[in-house]
């Protein structure tokens, strides 16, 4: 049995999820799973349509499953199906049934939320605005609270966020 604990790194756009996930994986000598949405957008040259959302979340989860087999103790997941479902609510006002079922499987040992307290930076097709970032952050913490998912809010610059996580996960 693989004793790898999955660590969800959630947050709105331009809040430092990828930077933090990569730094944590390096620090703990393990793997991280990049956000599949970036690959999707780069490959297709467009933002997703509503009918793409389930496949995006399913692919994200498949990448997690593959990485978990090779990870050491911890696996840092740069987003989860929960965020895909949240963005479905933002853009289409609903979540399709398949995505909702996948989102309901939030089986992560730890959930960290990156605060939107760094400067917002545009990133091609993937980012909208500071206003959207703040709205998504509010929706995320409300969703986690409503579902009873414990999380830790990570604020400040990368070194401070790293110390916050290390205080909870321990040293490598």
PDB file of C-alpha atoms in Angstrom:
ATOM      1  CA  UNK A   1       0.000   0.000   0.000  1.00  0.00           C
ATOM      2  CA  UNK A   2       1.292   3.437  -0.938  1.00  0.00           C
ATOM      3  CA  UNK A   3       1.413   5.665   2.141  1.00  0.00           C
ATOM      4  CA  UNK A   4       1.584   8.883   0.128  1.00  0.00           C
ATOM      5  CA  UNK A   5      -0.512  11.710   1.530  1.00  0.00           C
ATOM      6  CA  UNK A   6      -2.024  14.039  -1.043  1.00  0.00           C
ATOM      7  CA  UNK A   7      -1.819  17.728  -0.228  1.00  0.00           C
ATOM      8  CA  UNK A   8      -4.308  20.010  -2.005  1.00  0.00           C
ATOM      9  CA  UNK A   9      -3.022  23.484  -2.862  1.00  0.00           C
ATOM     10  CA  UNK A  10      -6.084  25.546  -3.729  1.00  0.00           C
ATOM     11  CA  UNK A  11      -6.579  29.186  -4.522  1.00  0.00           C
ATOM     12  CA  UNK A  12      -7.792  31.727  -6.995  1.00  0.00           C
ATOM     13  CA  UNK A  13      -5.859  32.719 -10.104  1.00  0.00           C
ATOM     14  CA  UNK A  14      -2.484  34.384  -9.594  1.00  0.00           C
ATOM     15  CA  UNK A  15      -2.281  33.472  -5.911  1.00  0.00           C
ATOM     16  CA  UNK A  16       0.950  31.465  -6.030  1.00  0.00           C
ATOM     17  CA  UNK A  17      -0.314  27.863  -6.125  1.00  0.00           C
ATOM     18  CA  UNK A  18       2.154  26.604  -8.724  1.00  0.00           C
ATOM     19  CA  UNK A  19       5.153  28.363  -7.213  1.00  0.00           C
ATOM     20  CA  UNK A  20       4.299  27.019  -3.770  1.00  0.00           C
ATOM     21  CA  UNK A  21       3.564  23.472  -4.980  1.00  0.00           C
ATOM     22  CA  UNK A  22       6.858  23.231  -6.823  1.00  0.00           C
ATOM     23  CA  UNK A  23       8.836  24.702  -3.893  1.00  0.00           C
ATOM     24  CA  UNK A  24       7.204  22.320  -1.407  1.00  0.00           C
ATOM     25  CA  UNK A  25       7.891  19.287  -3.591  1.00  0.00           C
ATOM     26  CA  UNK A  26      11.525  20.308  -3.895  1.00  0.00           C
ATOM     27  CA  UNK A  27      11.787  20.935  -0.140  1.00  0.00           C
ATOM     28  CA  UNK A  28      10.235  17.575   0.770  1.00  0.00           C
ATOM     29  CA  UNK A  29      12.054  15.627  -1.955  1.00  0.00           C
ATOM     30  CA  UNK A  30       8.877  14.469  -3.636  1.00  0.00           C
ATOM     31  CA  UNK A  31       6.619  15.234  -6.605  1.00  0.00           C
ATOM     32  CA  UNK A  32       4.001  17.816  -7.394  1.00  0.00           C
ATOM     33  CA  UNK A  33       1.166  17.707  -9.911  1.00  0.00           C
ATOM     34  CA  UNK A  34       0.930  20.842 -12.058  1.00  0.00           C
ATOM     35  CA  UNK A  35      -2.468  22.260 -12.904  1.00  0.00           C
ATOM     36  CA  UNK A  36      -3.687  20.440 -16.021  1.00  0.00           C
ATOM     37  CA  UNK A  37      -5.771  23.440 -17.088  1.00  0.00           C
ATOM     38  CA  UNK A  38      -2.574  25.271 -18.093  1.00  0.00           C
ATOM     39  CA  UNK A  39      -1.606  22.408 -20.417  1.00  0.00           C
ATOM     40  CA  UNK A  40      -5.154  22.302 -21.801  1.00  0.00           C
ATOM     41  CA  UNK A  41      -5.164  26.038 -22.604  1.00  0.00           C
ATOM     42  CA  UNK A  42      -1.631  25.988 -24.045  1.00  0.00           C
ATOM     43  CA  UNK A  43      -2.357  22.950 -26.229  1.00  0.00           C
ATOM     44  CA  UNK A  44      -5.741  24.061 -27.555  1.00  0.00           C
ATOM     45  CA  UNK A  45      -5.078  27.796 -27.540  1.00  0.00           C
ATOM     46  CA  UNK A  46      -8.423  28.524 -25.905  1.00  0.00           C
ATOM     47  CA  UNK A  47     -10.192  28.594 -22.583  1.00  0.00           C
ATOM     48  CA  UNK A  48     -12.363  25.603 -21.720  1.00  0.00           C
ATOM     49  CA  UNK A  49     -16.008  25.300 -22.616  1.00  0.00           C
ATOM     50  CA  UNK A  50     -18.494  23.967 -20.111  1.00  0.00           C
ATOM     51  CA  UNK A  51     -18.390  20.501 -21.696  1.00  0.00           C
ATOM     52  CA  UNK A  52     -14.587  20.396 -21.172  1.00  0.00           C
ATOM     53  CA  UNK A  53     -14.759  20.820 -17.403  1.00  0.00           C
ATOM     54  CA  UNK A  54     -15.325  17.183 -16.406  1.00  0.00           C
ATOM     55  CA  UNK A  55     -12.528  15.956 -18.690  1.00  0.00           C
ATOM     56  CA  UNK A  56     -10.168  18.595 -17.277  1.00  0.00           C
ATOM     57  CA  UNK A  57     -10.906  17.526 -13.698  1.00  0.00           C
ATOM     58  CA  UNK A  58     -10.690  13.840 -14.608  1.00  0.00           C
ATOM     59  CA  UNK A  59      -7.312  14.368 -16.267  1.00  0.00           C
ATOM     60  CA  UNK A  60      -6.091  16.357 -13.246  1.00  0.00           C
ATOM     61  CA  UNK A  61      -7.060  13.462 -11.002  1.00  0.00           C
ATOM     62  CA  UNK A  62      -5.432  10.904 -13.337  1.00  0.00           C
ATOM     63  CA  UNK A  63      -2.191  12.910 -13.208  1.00  0.00           C
ATOM     64  CA  UNK A  64      -2.426  12.830  -9.406  1.00  0.00           C
ATOM     65  CA  UNK A  65      -2.957   9.071  -9.384  1.00  0.00           C
ATOM     66  CA  UNK A  66       0.067   8.513 -11.638  1.00  0.00           C
ATOM     67  CA  UNK A  67       2.289  10.800  -9.564  1.00  0.00           C
ATOM     68  CA  UNK A  68       1.129   9.236  -6.277  1.00  0.00           C
ATOM     69  CA  UNK A  69       2.621   5.928  -7.384  1.00  0.00           C
ATOM     70  CA  UNK A  70       6.072   7.547  -7.623  1.00  0.00           C
ATOM     71  CA  UNK A  71       5.892  10.189  -4.876  1.00  0.00           C
ATOM     72  CA  UNK A  72       7.672   9.964  -1.561  1.00  0.00           C
ATOM     73  CA  UNK A  73       5.462  10.424   1.528  1.00  0.00           C
ATOM     74  CA  UNK A  74       3.725  13.584   0.231  1.00  0.00           C
ATOM     75  CA  UNK A  75       2.249  14.603  -3.116  1.00  0.00           C
ATOM     76  CA  UNK A  76       1.543  18.289  -3.680  1.00  0.00           C
ATOM     77  CA  UNK A  77      -1.459  18.848  -5.940  1.00  0.00           C
ATOM     78  CA  UNK A  78      -1.647  22.231  -7.665  1.00  0.00           C
ATOM     79  CA  UNK A  79      -5.449  22.443  -7.682  1.00  0.00           C
ATOM     80  CA  UNK A  80      -8.081  19.713  -7.521  1.00  0.00           C
ATOM     81  CA  UNK A  81     -11.463  18.920  -9.091  1.00  0.00           C
ATOM     82  CA  UNK A  82     -12.991  21.141  -6.399  1.00  0.00           C
ATOM     83  CA  UNK A  83     -11.549  24.213  -8.160  1.00  0.00           C
ATOM     84  CA  UNK A  84     -12.768  23.016 -11.561  1.00  0.00           C
ATOM     85  CA  UNK A  85     -16.272  22.691 -10.125  1.00  0.00           C
ATOM     86  CA  UNK A  86     -16.012  26.106  -8.500  1.00  0.00           C
ATOM     87  CA  UNK A  87     -15.033  27.718 -11.804  1.00  0.00           C
ATOM     88  CA  UNK A  88     -17.961  25.929 -13.472  1.00  0.00           C
ATOM     89  CA  UNK A  89     -20.239  27.714 -11.019  1.00  0.00           C
ATOM     90  CA  UNK A  90     -18.488  31.026 -11.745  1.00  0.00           C
ATOM     91  CA  UNK A  91     -18.748  30.808 -15.537  1.00  0.00           C
ATOM     92  CA  UNK A  92     -21.847  28.685 -16.187  1.00  0.00           C
ATOM     93  CA  UNK A  93     -23.791  28.895 -12.949  1.00  0.00           C
ATOM     94  CA  UNK A  94     -23.834  25.123 -12.484  1.00  0.00           C
ATOM     95  CA  UNK A  95     -21.737  21.975 -12.147  1.00  0.00           C
ATOM     96  CA  UNK A  96     -22.542  18.943 -14.272  1.00  0.00           C
ATOM     97  CA  UNK A  97     -23.338  15.721 -12.411  1.00  0.00           C
ATOM     98  CA  UNK A  98     -20.132  13.878 -13.374  1.00  0.00           C
ATOM     99  CA  UNK A  99     -17.937  16.759 -12.226  1.00  0.00           C
ATOM    100  CA  UNK A 100     -19.954  17.103  -9.014  1.00  0.00           C
ATOM    101  CA  UNK A 101     -19.331  13.415  -8.201  1.00  0.00           C
ATOM    102  CA  UNK A 102     -15.601  13.799  -8.863  1.00  0.00           C
ATOM    103  CA  UNK A 103     -15.473  17.002  -6.807  1.00  0.00           C
ATOM    104  CA  UNK A 104     -17.191  15.241  -3.890  1.00  0.00           C
ATOM    105  CA  UNK A 105     -14.147  12.940  -3.579  1.00  0.00           C
ATOM    106  CA  UNK A 106     -12.031  15.550  -1.798  1.00  0.00           C
ATOM    107  CA  UNK A 107      -9.814  12.927  -0.152  1.00  0.00           C
ATOM    108  CA  UNK A 108      -6.720  14.984   0.607  1.00  0.00           C
ATOM    109  CA  UNK A 109      -4.773  14.648   3.843  1.00  0.00           C
ATOM    110  CA  UNK A 110      -4.185  18.409   3.929  1.00  0.00           C
ATOM    111  CA  UNK A 111      -5.849  21.340   2.203  1.00  0.00           C
ATOM    112  CA  UNK A 112      -4.037  24.648   1.893  1.00  0.00           C
ATOM    113  CA  UNK A 113      -5.528  27.806   0.398  1.00  0.00           C
ATOM    114  CA  UNK A 114      -3.237  30.466  -1.025  1.00  0.00           C
ATOM    115  CA  UNK A 115      -4.389  33.951  -0.095  1.00  0.00           C
ATOM    116  CA  UNK A 116      -4.813  36.434  -2.929  1.00  0.00           C
ATOM    117  CA  UNK A 117      -2.375  38.828  -1.235  1.00  0.00           C
ATOM    118  CA  UNK A 118       0.337  38.951  -3.889  1.00  0.00           C
ATOM    119  CA  UNK A 119       0.192  41.280  -6.892  1.00  0.00           C
ATOM    120  CA  UNK A 120      -2.215  40.023  -9.545  1.00  0.00           C
ATOM    121  CA  UNK A 121      -0.418  39.241 -12.793  1.00  0.00           C
ATOM    122  CA  UNK A 122      -1.994  38.581 -16.190  1.00  0.00           C
ATOM    123  CA  UNK A 123      -1.210  35.196 -17.726  1.00  0.00           C
ATOM    124  CA  UNK A 124      -2.625  34.970 -21.210  1.00  0.00           C
ATOM    125  CA  UNK A 125      -5.975  33.258 -21.493  1.00  0.00           C
ATOM    126  CA  UNK A 126      -6.022  31.854 -17.977  1.00  0.00           C
ATOM    127  CA  UNK A 127      -6.473  34.946 -15.872  1.00  0.00           C
ATOM    128  CA  UNK A 128      -9.265  37.467 -15.750  1.00  0.00           C
ATOM    129  CA  UNK A 129      -8.787  40.232 -13.194  1.00  0.00           C
ATOM    130  CA  UNK A 130      -8.140  41.149  -9.586  1.00  0.00           C
ATOM    131  CA  UNK A 131     -11.909  41.388  -9.036  1.00  0.00           C
ATOM    132  CA  UNK A 132     -12.448  37.815 -10.275  1.00  0.00           C
ATOM    133  CA  UNK A 133      -9.527  36.600  -8.158  1.00  0.00           C
ATOM    134  CA  UNK A 134     -11.075  38.091  -5.000  1.00  0.00           C
ATOM    135  CA  UNK A 135     -14.536  36.716  -5.842  1.00  0.00           C
ATOM    136  CA  UNK A 136     -13.157  33.201  -6.466  1.00  0.00           C
ATOM    137  CA  UNK A 137     -11.213  33.318  -3.201  1.00  0.00           C
ATOM    138  CA  UNK A 138     -14.386  34.209  -1.284  1.00  0.00           C
ATOM    139  CA  UNK A 139     -16.320  31.436  -3.050  1.00  0.00           C
ATOM    140  CA  UNK A 140     -13.550  28.939  -2.282  1.00  0.00           C
ATOM    141  CA  UNK A 141     -13.420  29.572   1.462  1.00  0.00           C
ATOM    142  CA  UNK A 142     -17.236  29.582   1.609  1.00  0.00           C
ATOM    143  CA  UNK A 143     -17.344  26.252  -0.254  1.00  0.00           C
ATOM    144  CA  UNK A 144     -14.757  24.662   2.034  1.00  0.00           C
ATOM    145  CA  UNK A 145     -16.612  25.879   5.125  1.00  0.00           C
ATOM    146  CA  UNK A 146     -19.991  24.684   3.807  1.00  0.00           C
ATOM    147  CA  UNK A 147     -18.553  21.231   3.068  1.00  0.00           C
ATOM    148  CA  UNK A 148     -16.726  20.991   6.394  1.00  0.00           C
ATOM    149  CA  UNK A 149     -13.319  20.684   4.724  1.00  0.00           C
ATOM    150  CA  UNK A 150     -10.601  21.843   7.086  1.00  0.00           C
ATOM    151  CA  UNK A 151      -8.012  24.092   5.478  1.00  0.00           C
ATOM    152  CA  UNK A 152      -5.157  26.396   6.326  1.00  0.00           C
ATOM    153  CA  UNK A 153      -4.954  29.814   4.722  1.00  0.00           C
ATOM    154  CA  UNK A 154      -1.409  30.586   3.568  1.00  0.00           C
ATOM    155  CA  UNK A 155      -0.553  34.271   3.360  1.00  0.00           C
ATOM    156  CA  UNK A 156       2.495  36.371   2.650  1.00  0.00           C
ATOM    157  CA  UNK A 157       5.535  35.794   0.509  1.00  0.00           C
ATOM    158  CA  UNK A 158       6.760  32.316  -0.450  1.00  0.00           C
ATOM    159  CA  UNK A 159       9.210  31.897   2.489  1.00  0.00           C
ATOM    160  CA  UNK A 160       6.436  32.663   4.974  1.00  0.00           C
ATOM    161  CA  UNK A 161       4.033  30.266   3.253  1.00  0.00           C
ATOM    162  CA  UNK A 162       6.716  27.566   3.284  1.00  0.00           C
ATOM    163  CA  UNK A 163       7.216  28.034   7.033  1.00  0.00           C
ATOM    164  CA  UNK A 164       3.452  27.840   7.605  1.00  0.00           C
ATOM    165  CA  UNK A 165       3.264  24.513   5.758  1.00  0.00           C
ATOM    166  CA  UNK A 166       6.402  23.119   7.426  1.00  0.00           C
ATOM    167  CA  UNK A 167       4.901  23.973  10.806  1.00  0.00           C
ATOM    168  CA  UNK A 168       2.024  21.624  10.001  1.00  0.00           C
ATOM    169  CA  UNK A 169       3.663  18.928   7.878  1.00  0.00           C
ATOM    170  CA  UNK A 170       6.941  18.848   9.787  1.00  0.00           C
ATOM    171  CA  UNK A 171      10.429  18.763   8.396  1.00  0.00           C
ATOM    172  CA  UNK A 172      11.411  16.407   5.574  1.00  0.00           C
TER     173      UNK A 172
END
